Amino acid sequence: MEEEIIAGKHSVTEALRSGRTINKIWIAENAQKHLTQPIIFEAKKLGVVIQQVDKRKLDQMAPGMQHQGVVAQAAPYAYAEVEDILQAAEAKGEAPFILLLDEIEDPHNLGSILRTADCTGVHGVIVPKRRSAQVTATVSKTSAGAAEYV
């Protein structure tokens, strides 16, 4: 399976905190330390390799994305089954709250929907396999990391 690029400090931070498998993190040499320190701390705790690089390398790795000086290489996004969503709701002692999407093709829209879904307590979002945006680096970035939890 192909690995995925995650860009931006919030997206990378939430991917680390959620337990997603992160293979490596690149941080721009001139990145602001107060923004990158929490990422470095979290990554070191998990044994993730961190490399300082020139900002231009990050621009090449995440073309057209606002990476904020932080890019990570992660295992492909793991989709859950409907049964997993129902079990998560049951484990919380809550009635299942599921969002069904149809033909949301713009990754920015999907990211915004996931961010809102996470804020409203949705247990899971069902996305069709065809004619729909899938969870990508753009979706993760737009969702500000919420894609790691919904």
mmCIF file of C-alpha atoms in Angstrom:
data_model
loop_
_atom_site.group_PDB
_atom_site.id
_atom_site.type_symbol
_atom_site.label_atom_id
_atom_site.label_comp_id
_atom_site.label_asym_id
_atom_site.label_seq_id
_atom_site.Cartn_x
_atom_site.Cartn_y
_atom_site.Cartn_z
ATOM 1 C CA MET A 1 0.000 0.000 0.000
ATOM 2 C CA GLU A 2 1.093 3.532 -0.676
ATOM 3 C CA GLU A 3 2.048 5.844 2.115
ATOM 4 C CA GLU A 4 0.280 9.136 2.615
ATOM 5 C CA ILE A 5 1.620 12.626 3.134
ATOM 6 C CA ILE A 6 0.109 14.675 5.962
ATOM 7 C CA ALA A 7 0.913 18.386 5.992
ATOM 8 C CA GLY A 8 0.443 21.087 8.602
ATOM 9 C CA LYS A 9 1.084 21.280 12.324
ATOM 10 C CA HIS A 10 -2.470 20.472 13.447
ATOM 11 C CA SER A 11 -2.905 17.573 11.032
ATOM 12 C CA VAL A 12 0.438 16.014 11.982
ATOM 13 C CA THR A 13 -0.144 16.555 15.713
ATOM 14 C CA GLU A 14 -3.576 14.921 15.613
ATOM 15 C CA ALA A 15 -2.291 12.023 13.495
ATOM 16 C CA LEU A 16 0.360 11.374 16.173
ATOM 17 C CA ARG A 17 -2.099 11.689 19.062
ATOM 18 C CA SER A 18 -4.695 9.440 17.430
ATOM 19 C CA GLY A 19 -2.271 6.550 17.175
ATOM 20 C CA ARG A 20 -1.961 6.604 13.388
ATOM 21 C CA THR A 21 1.237 4.977 12.156
ATOM 22 C CA ILE A 22 3.656 7.761 11.248
ATOM 23 C CA ASN A 23 6.849 6.632 9.541
ATOM 24 C CA LYS A 24 8.767 9.904 9.409
ATOM 25 C CA ILE A 25 8.333 13.623 10.017
ATOM 26 C CA TRP A 26 10.155 16.412 8.214
ATOM 27 C CA ILE A 27 10.373 19.851 9.813
ATOM 28 C CA ALA A 28 11.616 22.985 8.060
ATOM 29 C CA GLU A 29 14.953 24.196 9.422
ATOM 30 C CA ASN A 30 13.554 27.698 9.860
ATOM 31 C CA ALA A 31 10.223 26.607 11.430
ATOM 32 C CA GLN A 32 9.152 28.426 14.582
ATOM 33 C CA LYS A 33 10.233 26.323 17.557
ATOM 34 C CA HIS A 34 7.130 27.063 19.653
ATOM 35 C CA LEU A 35 4.978 25.587 16.865
ATOM 36 C CA THR A 36 7.090 22.494 16.216
ATOM 37 C CA GLN A 37 8.133 21.633 19.788
ATOM 38 C CA PRO A 38 4.864 19.788 20.657
ATOM 39 C CA ILE A 39 5.197 17.721 17.457
ATOM 40 C CA ILE A 40 8.826 16.874 18.197
ATOM 41 C CA PHE A 41 7.945 15.914 21.785
ATOM 42 C CA GLU A 42 5.044 13.671 20.689
ATOM 43 C CA ALA A 43 7.101 12.090 17.873
ATOM 44 C CA LYS A 44 10.072 11.314 20.121
ATOM 45 C CA LYS A 45 7.738 9.722 22.673
ATOM 46 C CA LEU A 46 6.492 7.394 19.913
ATOM 47 C CA GLY A 47 9.912 6.765 18.374
ATOM 48 C CA VAL A 48 9.099 8.492 15.075
ATOM 49 C CA VAL A 49 12.099 9.635 13.017
ATOM 50 C CA ILE A 50 12.331 13.430 12.646
ATOM 51 C CA GLN A 51 14.454 15.170 10.053
ATOM 52 C CA GLN A 52 15.209 18.884 9.697
ATOM 53 C CA VAL A 53 15.127 19.916 6.023
ATOM 54 C CA ASP A 54 15.025 22.973 3.835
ATOM 55 C CA LYS A 55 11.514 24.406 3.351
ATOM 56 C CA ARG A 56 11.808 23.805 -0.409
ATOM 57 C CA LYS A 57 11.870 20.035 0.187
ATOM 58 C CA LEU A 58 8.559 20.316 2.060
ATOM 59 C CA ASP A 59 7.143 22.389 -0.799
ATOM 60 C CA GLN A 60 8.037 19.526 -3.163
ATOM 61 C CA MET A 61 6.606 16.839 -0.867
ATOM 62 C CA ALA A 62 3.283 18.647 -0.334
ATOM 63 C CA PRO A 63 2.782 20.710 -3.504
ATOM 64 C CA GLY A 64 0.135 23.414 -3.239
ATOM 65 C CA MET A 65 -0.498 22.723 0.455
ATOM 66 C CA GLN A 66 0.045 25.028 3.418
ATOM 67 C CA HIS A 67 2.391 22.707 5.320
ATOM 68 C CA GLN A 68 3.420 25.294 7.953
ATOM 69 C CA GLY A 69 6.903 23.787 7.964
ATOM 70 C CA VAL A 70 5.756 20.278 8.966
ATOM 71 C CA VAL A 71 5.159 17.219 6.753
ATOM 72 C CA ALA A 72 4.716 13.609 7.836
ATOM 73 C CA GLN A 73 4.686 10.311 5.976
ATOM 74 C CA ALA A 74 1.941 8.057 7.345
ATOM 75 C CA ALA A 75 0.504 4.640 6.692
ATOM 76 C CA PRO A 76 -2.581 4.790 4.449
ATOM 77 C CA TYR A 77 -5.763 6.030 6.118
ATOM 78 C CA ALA A 78 -7.586 3.112 7.729
ATOM 79 C CA TYR A 79 -11.306 3.137 7.023
ATOM 80 C CA ALA A 80 -13.652 1.572 9.582
ATOM 81 C CA GLU A 81 -16.573 -0.737 8.907
ATOM 82 C CA VAL A 82 -20.134 0.196 9.896
ATOM 83 C CA GLU A 83 -19.965 -2.435 12.650
ATOM 84 C CA ASP A 84 -16.949 -0.616 14.133
ATOM 85 C CA ILE A 85 -18.902 2.644 14.244
ATOM 86 C CA LEU A 86 -21.853 0.961 15.943
ATOM 87 C CA GLN A 87 -19.541 -0.684 18.495
ATOM 88 C CA ALA A 88 -17.859 2.661 19.245
ATOM 89 C CA ALA A 89 -21.239 4.245 19.977
ATOM 90 C CA GLU A 90 -22.269 1.286 22.133
ATOM 91 C CA ALA A 91 -18.990 1.443 24.080
ATOM 92 C CA LYS A 92 -19.796 5.065 24.944
ATOM 93 C CA GLY A 93 -23.341 4.122 25.950
ATOM 94 C CA GLU A 94 -24.732 6.409 23.245
ATOM 95 C CA ALA A 95 -27.211 5.963 20.434
ATOM 96 C CA PRO A 96 -25.299 5.740 17.130
ATOM 97 C CA PHE A 97 -24.864 9.098 15.408
ATOM 98 C CA ILE A 98 -23.785 8.407 11.823
ATOM 99 C CA LEU A 99 -23.398 10.856 8.956
ATOM 100 C CA LEU A 100 -24.036 9.487 5.441
ATOM 101 C CA LEU A 101 -22.424 11.372 2.572
ATOM 102 C CA ASP A 102 -23.227 11.067 -1.103
ATOM 103 C CA GLU A 103 -21.066 12.362 -3.949
ATOM 104 C CA ILE A 104 -18.966 14.826 -1.939
ATOM 105 C CA GLU A 105 -16.207 15.115 -4.530
ATOM 106 C CA ASP A 106 -14.291 18.174 -3.306
ATOM 107 C CA PRO A 107 -11.666 17.151 -0.714
ATOM 108 C CA HIS A 108 -11.933 20.582 0.960
ATOM 109 C CA ASN A 109 -15.665 20.065 1.482
ATOM 110 C CA LEU A 110 -15.088 16.581 2.902
ATOM 111 C CA GLY A 111 -12.462 17.971 5.285
ATOM 112 C CA SER A 112 -14.835 20.692 6.489
ATOM 113 C CA ILE A 113 -17.630 18.150 6.971
ATOM 114 C CA LEU A 114 -15.324 15.865 8.990
ATOM 115 C CA ARG A 115 -14.226 18.779 11.187
ATOM 116 C CA THR A 116 -17.872 19.682 11.896
ATOM 117 C CA ALA A 117 -18.817 16.024 12.419
ATOM 118 C CA ASP A 118 -16.057 15.626 15.010
ATOM 119 C CA CYS A 119 -17.195 18.770 16.858
ATOM 120 C CA THR A 120 -20.808 17.579 16.970
ATOM 121 C CA GLY A 121 -20.029 14.109 18.329
ATOM 122 C CA VAL A 122 -20.649 12.019 15.213
ATOM 123 C CA HIS A 123 -19.452 8.443 15.783
ATOM 124 C CA GLY A 124 -18.691 7.842 12.121
ATOM 125 C CA VAL A 125 -19.071 9.151 8.591
ATOM 126 C CA ILE A 126 -19.961 6.853 5.719
ATOM 127 C CA VAL A 127 -18.299 7.791 2.441
ATOM 128 C CA PRO A 128 -19.096 5.887 -0.772
ATOM 129 C CA LYS A 129 -16.230 4.107 -2.537
ATOM 130 C CA ARG A 130 -17.166 5.661 -5.890
ATOM 131 C CA ARG A 131 -18.000 9.221 -6.955
ATOM 132 C CA SER A 132 -16.748 10.617 -3.674
ATOM 133 C CA ALA A 133 -13.610 12.217 -2.272
ATOM 134 C CA GLN A 134 -11.543 9.855 -0.143
ATOM 135 C CA VAL A 135 -9.487 10.834 2.889
ATOM 136 C CA THR A 136 -6.305 12.376 1.489
ATOM 137 C CA ALA A 137 -3.683 14.854 2.679
ATOM 138 C CA THR A 138 -5.936 17.721 1.544
ATOM 139 C CA VAL A 139 -8.900 16.329 3.493
ATOM 140 C CA SER A 140 -6.749 15.814 6.576
ATOM 141 C CA LYS A 141 -5.368 19.354 6.351
ATOM 142 C CA THR A 142 -8.807 20.926 5.819
ATOM 143 C CA SER A 143 -10.277 18.932 8.694
ATOM 144 C CA ALA A 144 -7.517 20.281 10.998
ATOM 145 C CA GLY A 145 -6.813 16.705 12.108
ATOM 146 C CA ALA A 146 -10.447 15.688 12.763
ATOM 147 C CA ALA A 147 -10.153 13.034 10.035
ATOM 148 C CA GLU A 148 -8.037 11.038 12.502
ATOM 149 C CA TYR A 149 -10.944 10.730 14.958
ATOM 150 C CA VAL A 150 -14.177 10.435 12.954
#
